């Protein structure tokens, strides 16, 4: 993963000399005796990773470079007419208590951005069966 992310081909481990059982003069496979840059070719980088366990457990995976994230034209926040805050709990009483804890937290931290609070509530909290949505403005 780091080789793909950092665009560096690492040195081959635990081998000092190429095996004589492979004709190294044909094809494009070669033993890497030192790390080298992994150039961009216009295609995603791919790597094969093998692991051989002493107990006989072997694993092999092929990983591929993730696509670059799309560039957004603007990093400015859009103005929202309302902001939803989603809360949930395992019971009705717990939901009421959760709402009270949120209100207390917001009273102690008035600097928090309502959009950030809504995003965090929607994306980082466990969803339980009892839910409520608080709709408000950013003012």
PDB file of C-alpha atoms in Angstrom:
ATOM      1  CA  UNK A   1       0.000   0.000   0.000  1.00  0.00           C
ATOM      2  CA  UNK A   2       2.791   2.423   0.883  1.00  0.00           C
ATOM      3  CA  UNK A   3       4.631   1.543  -2.333  1.00  0.00           C
ATOM      4  CA  UNK A   4       1.570   2.514  -4.369  1.00  0.00           C
ATOM      5  CA  UNK A   5       0.821   5.598  -2.278  1.00  0.00           C
ATOM      6  CA  UNK A   6       4.438   6.842  -2.304  1.00  0.00           C
ATOM      7  CA  UNK A   7       5.200   5.775  -5.910  1.00  0.00           C
ATOM      8  CA  UNK A   8       8.286   3.814  -4.831  1.00  0.00           C
ATOM      9  CA  UNK A   9       9.148   0.216  -5.740  1.00  0.00           C
ATOM     10  CA  UNK A  10      10.771  -1.299  -2.635  1.00  0.00           C
ATOM     11  CA  UNK A  11      13.864  -3.471  -2.648  1.00  0.00           C
ATOM     12  CA  UNK A  12      13.155  -7.210  -2.838  1.00  0.00           C
ATOM     13  CA  UNK A  13      13.500  -8.613   0.679  1.00  0.00           C
ATOM     14  CA  UNK A  14      15.654 -11.561   1.775  1.00  0.00           C
ATOM     15  CA  UNK A  15      17.320 -12.101  -1.609  1.00  0.00           C
ATOM     16  CA  UNK A  16      20.873 -11.076  -2.432  1.00  0.00           C
ATOM     17  CA  UNK A  17      21.295 -12.798  -5.798  1.00  0.00           C
ATOM     18  CA  UNK A  18      18.770 -13.786  -8.464  1.00  0.00           C
ATOM     19  CA  UNK A  19      17.980 -17.481  -8.723  1.00  0.00           C
ATOM     20  CA  UNK A  20      19.697 -19.270 -11.619  1.00  0.00           C
ATOM     21  CA  UNK A  21      16.425 -21.151 -12.279  1.00  0.00           C
ATOM     22  CA  UNK A  22      14.925 -18.076 -13.984  1.00  0.00           C
ATOM     23  CA  UNK A  23      16.105 -16.669 -17.306  1.00  0.00           C
ATOM     24  CA  UNK A  24      16.376 -13.031 -16.229  1.00  0.00           C
ATOM     25  CA  UNK A  25      17.415 -11.871 -19.717  1.00  0.00           C
ATOM     26  CA  UNK A  26      13.945 -12.366 -21.205  1.00  0.00           C
ATOM     27  CA  UNK A  27      10.807 -10.512 -20.244  1.00  0.00           C
ATOM     28  CA  UNK A  28      10.478  -7.488 -18.020  1.00  0.00           C
ATOM     29  CA  UNK A  29      10.709  -9.062 -14.562  1.00  0.00           C
ATOM     30  CA  UNK A  30      13.777  -8.125 -12.577  1.00  0.00           C
ATOM     31  CA  UNK A  31      14.997  -8.384  -9.025  1.00  0.00           C
ATOM     32  CA  UNK A  32      15.034  -5.015  -7.287  1.00  0.00           C
ATOM     33  CA  UNK A  33      18.303  -4.754  -5.396  1.00  0.00           C
ATOM     34  CA  UNK A  34      17.436  -1.227  -4.257  1.00  0.00           C
ATOM     35  CA  UNK A  35      14.275   0.845  -4.115  1.00  0.00           C
ATOM     36  CA  UNK A  36      13.456   2.895  -7.177  1.00  0.00           C
ATOM     37  CA  UNK A  37      10.795   5.385  -8.271  1.00  0.00           C
ATOM     38  CA  UNK A  38       7.553   3.901  -9.582  1.00  0.00           C
ATOM     39  CA  UNK A  39       6.693   6.106 -12.568  1.00  0.00           C
ATOM     40  CA  UNK A  40       3.151   7.086 -13.476  1.00  0.00           C
ATOM     41  CA  UNK A  41       2.153   5.413 -16.750  1.00  0.00           C
ATOM     42  CA  UNK A  42      -1.387   6.662 -17.206  1.00  0.00           C
ATOM     43  CA  UNK A  43      -2.764   3.440 -15.707  1.00  0.00           C
ATOM     44  CA  UNK A  44      -3.401   2.672 -12.044  1.00  0.00           C
ATOM     45  CA  UNK A  45      -0.452   1.097 -10.252  1.00  0.00           C
ATOM     46  CA  UNK A  46      -1.045  -2.539  -9.271  1.00  0.00           C
ATOM     47  CA  UNK A  47       0.937  -4.711  -6.887  1.00  0.00           C
ATOM     48  CA  UNK A  48       0.848  -8.362  -5.877  1.00  0.00           C
ATOM     49  CA  UNK A  49       1.485  -9.119  -2.219  1.00  0.00           C
ATOM     50  CA  UNK A  50       2.192 -12.634  -0.967  1.00  0.00           C
ATOM     51  CA  UNK A  51       2.511 -13.865   2.601  1.00  0.00           C
ATOM     52  CA  UNK A  52       3.709 -17.333   3.531  1.00  0.00           C
ATOM     53  CA  UNK A  53       3.025 -18.561   7.053  1.00  0.00           C
ATOM     54  CA  UNK A  54       5.191 -21.044   8.914  1.00  0.00           C
ATOM     55  CA  UNK A  55       2.116 -23.168   9.663  1.00  0.00           C
ATOM     56  CA  UNK A  56       1.261 -23.452   5.984  1.00  0.00           C
ATOM     57  CA  UNK A  57      -1.175 -20.565   5.725  1.00  0.00           C
ATOM     58  CA  UNK A  58      -0.485 -18.660   2.535  1.00  0.00           C
ATOM     59  CA  UNK A  59      -2.161 -15.532   1.230  1.00  0.00           C
ATOM     60  CA  UNK A  60      -1.927 -13.572  -1.991  1.00  0.00           C
ATOM     61  CA  UNK A  61      -3.685 -10.324  -2.864  1.00  0.00           C
ATOM     62  CA  UNK A  62      -3.517  -7.911  -5.747  1.00  0.00           C
ATOM     63  CA  UNK A  63      -4.056  -4.265  -4.869  1.00  0.00           C
ATOM     64  CA  UNK A  64      -4.688  -1.328  -7.181  1.00  0.00           C
ATOM     65  CA  UNK A  65      -4.087   2.386  -6.825  1.00  0.00           C
ATOM     66  CA  UNK A  66      -7.244   4.250  -5.873  1.00  0.00           C
ATOM     67  CA  UNK A  67      -8.483   6.899  -8.300  1.00  0.00           C
ATOM     68  CA  UNK A  68      -7.565  10.464  -7.482  1.00  0.00           C
ATOM     69  CA  UNK A  69     -10.371  12.320  -5.707  1.00  0.00           C
ATOM     70  CA  UNK A  70     -12.357  14.584  -7.977  1.00  0.00           C
ATOM     71  CA  UNK A  71     -11.434  18.226  -7.726  1.00  0.00           C
ATOM     72  CA  UNK A  72     -14.301  20.383  -6.582  1.00  0.00           C
ATOM     73  CA  UNK A  73     -14.725  23.667  -8.350  1.00  0.00           C
ATOM     74  CA  UNK A  74     -15.327  25.453  -5.093  1.00  0.00           C
ATOM     75  CA  UNK A  75     -14.424  24.622  -1.530  1.00  0.00           C
ATOM     76  CA  UNK A  76     -16.823  27.209  -0.204  1.00  0.00           C
ATOM     77  CA  UNK A  77     -19.780  26.051   1.806  1.00  0.00           C
ATOM     78  CA  UNK A  78     -23.164  26.502   0.267  1.00  0.00           C
ATOM     79  CA  UNK A  79     -25.619  28.451   2.316  1.00  0.00           C
ATOM     80  CA  UNK A  80     -28.299  26.141   3.654  1.00  0.00           C
ATOM     81  CA  UNK A  81     -31.783  27.408   4.491  1.00  0.00           C
ATOM     82  CA  UNK A  82     -32.122  24.794   7.257  1.00  0.00           C
ATOM     83  CA  UNK A  83     -29.809  22.328   8.970  1.00  0.00           C
ATOM     84  CA  UNK A  84     -31.005  18.902  10.175  1.00  0.00           C
ATOM     85  CA  UNK A  85     -29.610  17.420  13.381  1.00  0.00           C
ATOM     86  CA  UNK A  86     -30.330  13.700  13.678  1.00  0.00           C
ATOM     87  CA  UNK A  87     -30.248  12.025  17.078  1.00  0.00           C
ATOM     88  CA  UNK A  88     -31.083   8.449  17.982  1.00  0.00           C
ATOM     89  CA  UNK A  89     -31.177   6.161  20.992  1.00  0.00           C
ATOM     90  CA  UNK A  90     -32.285   2.698  22.069  1.00  0.00           C
ATOM     91  CA  UNK A  91     -35.404   3.943  23.883  1.00  0.00           C
ATOM     92  CA  UNK A  92     -37.676   6.966  24.081  1.00  0.00           C
ATOM     93  CA  UNK A  93     -36.250   7.963  27.471  1.00  0.00           C
ATOM     94  CA  UNK A  94     -32.699   7.590  26.170  1.00  0.00           C
ATOM     95  CA  UNK A  95     -33.616   9.763  23.168  1.00  0.00           C
ATOM     96  CA  UNK A  96     -34.860  12.512  25.480  1.00  0.00           C
ATOM     97  CA  UNK A  97     -31.656  12.237  27.516  1.00  0.00           C
ATOM     98  CA  UNK A  98     -29.542  12.355  24.348  1.00  0.00           C
ATOM     99  CA  UNK A  99     -31.317  15.547  23.231  1.00  0.00           C
ATOM    100  CA  UNK A 100     -30.688  17.094  26.664  1.00  0.00           C
ATOM    101  CA  UNK A 101     -26.979  16.173  26.518  1.00  0.00           C
ATOM    102  CA  UNK A 102     -26.707  17.702  23.042  1.00  0.00           C
ATOM    103  CA  UNK A 103     -28.394  20.924  24.223  1.00  0.00           C
ATOM    104  CA  UNK A 104     -26.064  21.104  27.245  1.00  0.00           C
ATOM    105  CA  UNK A 105     -23.003  20.528  25.045  1.00  0.00           C
ATOM    106  CA  UNK A 106     -24.078  23.255  22.625  1.00  0.00           C
ATOM    107  CA  UNK A 107     -24.702  25.689  25.494  1.00  0.00           C
ATOM    108  CA  UNK A 108     -21.097  25.123  26.631  1.00  0.00           C
ATOM    109  CA  UNK A 109     -19.721  25.413  23.061  1.00  0.00           C
ATOM    110  CA  UNK A 110     -21.557  28.237  21.251  1.00  0.00           C
ATOM    111  CA  UNK A 111     -18.666  28.518  18.767  1.00  0.00           C
ATOM    112  CA  UNK A 112     -19.650  25.238  17.074  1.00  0.00           C
ATOM    113  CA  UNK A 113     -20.893  25.581  13.507  1.00  0.00           C
ATOM    114  CA  UNK A 114     -24.451  24.196  13.163  1.00  0.00           C
ATOM    115  CA  UNK A 115     -23.591  22.615   9.788  1.00  0.00           C
ATOM    116  CA  UNK A 116     -20.604  20.806  11.330  1.00  0.00           C
ATOM    117  CA  UNK A 117     -22.753  19.580  14.219  1.00  0.00           C
ATOM    118  CA  UNK A 118     -25.386  18.272  11.800  1.00  0.00           C
ATOM    119  CA  UNK A 119     -22.776  16.542   9.659  1.00  0.00           C
ATOM    120  CA  UNK A 120     -21.154  14.900  12.675  1.00  0.00           C
ATOM    121  CA  UNK A 121     -24.475  13.735  14.094  1.00  0.00           C
ATOM    122  CA  UNK A 122     -25.467  12.240  10.733  1.00  0.00           C
ATOM    123  CA  UNK A 123     -22.181  10.528   9.892  1.00  0.00           C
ATOM    124  CA  UNK A 124     -20.406   9.546  13.108  1.00  0.00           C
ATOM    125  CA  UNK A 125     -23.131   8.297  15.423  1.00  0.00           C
ATOM    126  CA  UNK A 126     -24.725   4.857  15.647  1.00  0.00           C
ATOM    127  CA  UNK A 127     -28.291   4.712  14.336  1.00  0.00           C
ATOM    128  CA  UNK A 128     -30.745   3.260  16.821  1.00  0.00           C
ATOM    129  CA  UNK A 129     -34.466   2.533  16.482  1.00  0.00           C
ATOM    130  CA  UNK A 130     -35.694   5.646  18.310  1.00  0.00           C
ATOM    131  CA  UNK A 131     -34.866   8.765  16.304  1.00  0.00           C
ATOM    132  CA  UNK A 132     -35.604  12.459  16.179  1.00  0.00           C
ATOM    133  CA  UNK A 133     -34.628  15.193  13.769  1.00  0.00           C
ATOM    134  CA  UNK A 134     -34.182  18.779  14.868  1.00  0.00           C
ATOM    135  CA  UNK A 135     -34.510  21.302  12.037  1.00  0.00           C
ATOM    136  CA  UNK A 136     -33.040  24.757  12.476  1.00  0.00           C
ATOM    137  CA  UNK A 137     -31.308  27.590  10.705  1.00  0.00           C
ATOM    138  CA  UNK A 138     -27.639  28.439  10.831  1.00  0.00           C
ATOM    139  CA  UNK A 139     -28.318  31.753  12.578  1.00  0.00           C
TER     140      UNK A 139
END
